[in-house]
Amino acid sequence: MTNKNKDSVNVMAIIRYVTIAIFIVSAYYLYGYFLESKEKARRQQANSSSSKEMYSAIGAPFKLTDYNGDSFSSEQLKGKIALLYFGFTFCPDICPESLGKLAEVKSTLDKYNLPIQIVFITIDPKRDTADALKEYLRGSFEGIIGLTGSDAEIEKVAKDYRVYYTISAQTKDEPEDYLLDHSSFSYLLDKEGDVAKHFSFSEPADEIVKYLVQYYKKTKIAE
Ligand code: NI
């Protein structure tokens, strides 16, 4: 085995451990607040525990820039069901897999005539300009809206949605080729734009579809 091969074996082992570590950290990020809002909801309304209240501390209105360079407000999602995902276009594995899955969810729901908007918000605005997002999503992930913004805008929206992200330790000395460790949850936004549910990276597309088909039925009954 050459040194190079040995190195790549070591790198694979490190990536595996880092992936597990990121999952734990990002889950802690989300569930910490999740438990906090659940507790708040419990105190406010002792007998009710709807998912809306459980998610009350997650998410907030946002104003960003879409992949056409136009201003995009979360107001534009109101009246629609949406799935929100945070990531970056240089991501080698997790993001393309997640976006592929969400695109699959969308195309299945389209067949059932259940419209959904998939939104991809970058956590890497330095490299993910509007043009870069458009280039990335066009073709492979058709029908997904890409959003970017200033560093401060992205920092805020990520914080509001309890998204954990940081420059990967192994690539922090690479000014152009860095990677980001990040949460990989997808958030379901209801017609009011509030978080109604989250899905983890490991949730299969058909399970998400199953959930959403029921969700559409339920919300129709509730209307
Ligand atoms: Ni990623």
PDB file of C-alpha atoms in Angstrom, residues 2-75:
ATOM      1  CA  THR A   2       1.416   3.367  -0.970  1.00  0.00           C
ATOM      2  CA  ASN A   3       1.417   6.217   1.489  1.00  0.00           C
ATOM      3  CA  LYS A   4      -1.230   7.920  -0.558  1.00  0.00           C
ATOM      4  CA  ASN A   5      -3.562   4.918  -0.301  1.00  0.00           C
ATOM      5  CA  LYS A   6      -2.911   4.637   3.396  1.00  0.00           C
ATOM      6  CA  ASP A   7      -3.738   8.326   3.755  1.00  0.00           C
ATOM      7  CA  SER A   8      -7.012   7.950   1.944  1.00  0.00           C
ATOM      8  CA  VAL A   9      -7.978   4.984   4.141  1.00  0.00           C
ATOM      9  CA  ASN A  10      -7.247   7.107   7.206  1.00  0.00           C
ATOM     10  CA  VAL A  11      -9.220   9.988   5.751  1.00  0.00           C
ATOM     11  CA  MET A  12     -12.223   7.705   5.192  1.00  0.00           C
ATOM     12  CA  ALA A  13     -12.075   6.563   8.815  1.00  0.00           C
ATOM     13  CA  ILE A  14     -11.830  10.166  10.001  1.00  0.00           C
ATOM     14  CA  ILE A  15     -14.756  11.212   7.776  1.00  0.00           C
ATOM     15  CA  ARG A  16     -16.866   8.420   9.275  1.00  0.00           C
ATOM     16  CA  TYR A  17     -16.124   9.557  12.848  1.00  0.00           C
ATOM     17  CA  VAL A  18     -16.598  13.209  11.950  1.00  0.00           C
ATOM     18  CA  THR A  19     -19.971  12.436  10.318  1.00  0.00           C
ATOM     19  CA  ILE A  20     -21.169  10.754  13.496  1.00  0.00           C
ATOM     20  CA  ALA A  21     -19.843  13.626  15.604  1.00  0.00           C
ATOM     21  CA  ILE A  22     -21.598  16.221  13.409  1.00  0.00           C
ATOM     22  CA  PHE A  23     -24.843  14.314  13.717  1.00  0.00           C
ATOM     23  CA  ILE A  24     -24.601  14.361  17.515  1.00  0.00           C
ATOM     24  CA  VAL A  25     -23.691  18.047  17.679  1.00  0.00           C
ATOM     25  CA  SER A  26     -26.395  19.137  15.212  1.00  0.00           C
ATOM     26  CA  ALA A  27     -29.031  17.022  16.936  1.00  0.00           C
ATOM     27  CA  TYR A  28     -28.039  18.625  20.225  1.00  0.00           C
ATOM     28  CA  TYR A  29     -28.406  22.052  18.572  1.00  0.00           C
ATOM     29  CA  LEU A  30     -31.892  21.334  17.337  1.00  0.00           C
ATOM     30  CA  TYR A  31     -33.248  19.142  20.117  1.00  0.00           C
ATOM     31  CA  GLY A  32     -31.939  21.434  22.846  1.00  0.00           C
ATOM     32  CA  TYR A  33     -34.164  24.216  21.551  1.00  0.00           C
ATOM     33  CA  PHE A  34     -36.856  21.741  20.664  1.00  0.00           C
ATOM     34  CA  LEU A  35     -37.094  20.620  24.275  1.00  0.00           C
ATOM     35  CA  GLU A  36     -36.982  24.231  25.394  1.00  0.00           C
ATOM     36  CA  SER A  37     -39.949  25.191  23.193  1.00  0.00           C
ATOM     37  CA  LYS A  38     -41.808  22.039  24.194  1.00  0.00           C
ATOM     38  CA  GLU A  39     -41.363  23.025  27.809  1.00  0.00           C
ATOM     39  CA  LYS A  40     -42.529  26.553  27.052  1.00  0.00           C
ATOM     40  CA  ALA A  41     -45.595  25.200  25.243  1.00  0.00           C
ATOM     41  CA  ARG A  42     -46.315  22.831  28.111  1.00  0.00           C
ATOM     42  CA  ARG A  43     -46.260  25.670  30.572  1.00  0.00           C
ATOM     43  CA  GLN A  44     -48.437  27.872  28.382  1.00  0.00           C
ATOM     44  CA  GLN A  45     -51.066  25.289  27.635  1.00  0.00           C
ATOM     45  CA  ALA A  46     -50.921  22.351  29.971  1.00  0.00           C
ATOM     46  CA  ASN A  47     -53.276  20.095  28.012  1.00  0.00           C
ATOM     47  CA  SER A  48     -52.190  20.728  24.462  1.00  0.00           C
ATOM     48  CA  SER A  49     -49.086  19.512  22.685  1.00  0.00           C
ATOM     49  CA  SER A  50     -49.636  20.164  19.007  1.00  0.00           C
ATOM     50  CA  SER A  51     -46.515  20.031  16.901  1.00  0.00           C
ATOM     51  CA  LYS A  52     -46.883  23.726  16.132  1.00  0.00           C
ATOM     52  CA  GLU A  53     -46.321  24.589  19.770  1.00  0.00           C
ATOM     53  CA  MET A  54     -43.482  22.115  20.071  1.00  0.00           C
ATOM     54  CA  TYR A  55     -41.686  23.876  17.222  1.00  0.00           C
ATOM     55  CA  SER A  56     -42.527  27.380  18.391  1.00  0.00           C
ATOM     56  CA  ALA A  57     -38.901  28.290  19.193  1.00  0.00           C
ATOM     57  CA  ILE A  58     -37.620  27.174  15.779  1.00  0.00           C
ATOM     58  CA  GLY A  59     -37.721  29.390  12.686  1.00  0.00           C
ATOM     59  CA  ALA A  60     -38.479  33.054  11.994  1.00  0.00           C
ATOM     60  CA  PRO A  61     -39.383  35.231   9.003  1.00  0.00           C
ATOM     61  CA  PHE A  62     -36.450  35.861   6.644  1.00  0.00           C
ATOM     62  CA  LYS A  63     -35.497  38.064   3.711  1.00  0.00           C
ATOM     63  CA  LEU A  64     -32.809  36.681   1.395  1.00  0.00           C
ATOM     64  CA  THR A  65     -31.794  36.720  -2.285  1.00  0.00           C
ATOM     65  CA  ASP A  66     -32.957  34.015  -4.683  1.00  0.00           C
ATOM     66  CA  TYR A  67     -30.867  32.371  -7.395  1.00  0.00           C
ATOM     67  CA  ASN A  68     -32.122  34.907  -9.942  1.00  0.00           C
ATOM     68  CA  GLY A  69     -30.668  37.704  -7.831  1.00  0.00           C
ATOM     69  CA  ASP A  70     -34.149  38.846  -6.734  1.00  0.00           C
ATOM     70  CA  SER A  71     -35.141  39.535  -3.173  1.00  0.00           C
ATOM     71  CA  PHE A  72     -36.980  36.597  -1.592  1.00  0.00           C
ATOM     72  CA  SER A  73     -39.062  36.858   1.547  1.00  0.00           C
ATOM     73  CA  SER A  74     -40.469  34.013   3.634  1.00  0.00           C
ATOM     74  CA  GLU A  75     -43.808  35.800   3.097  1.00  0.00           C
TER      75      GLU A  75
END
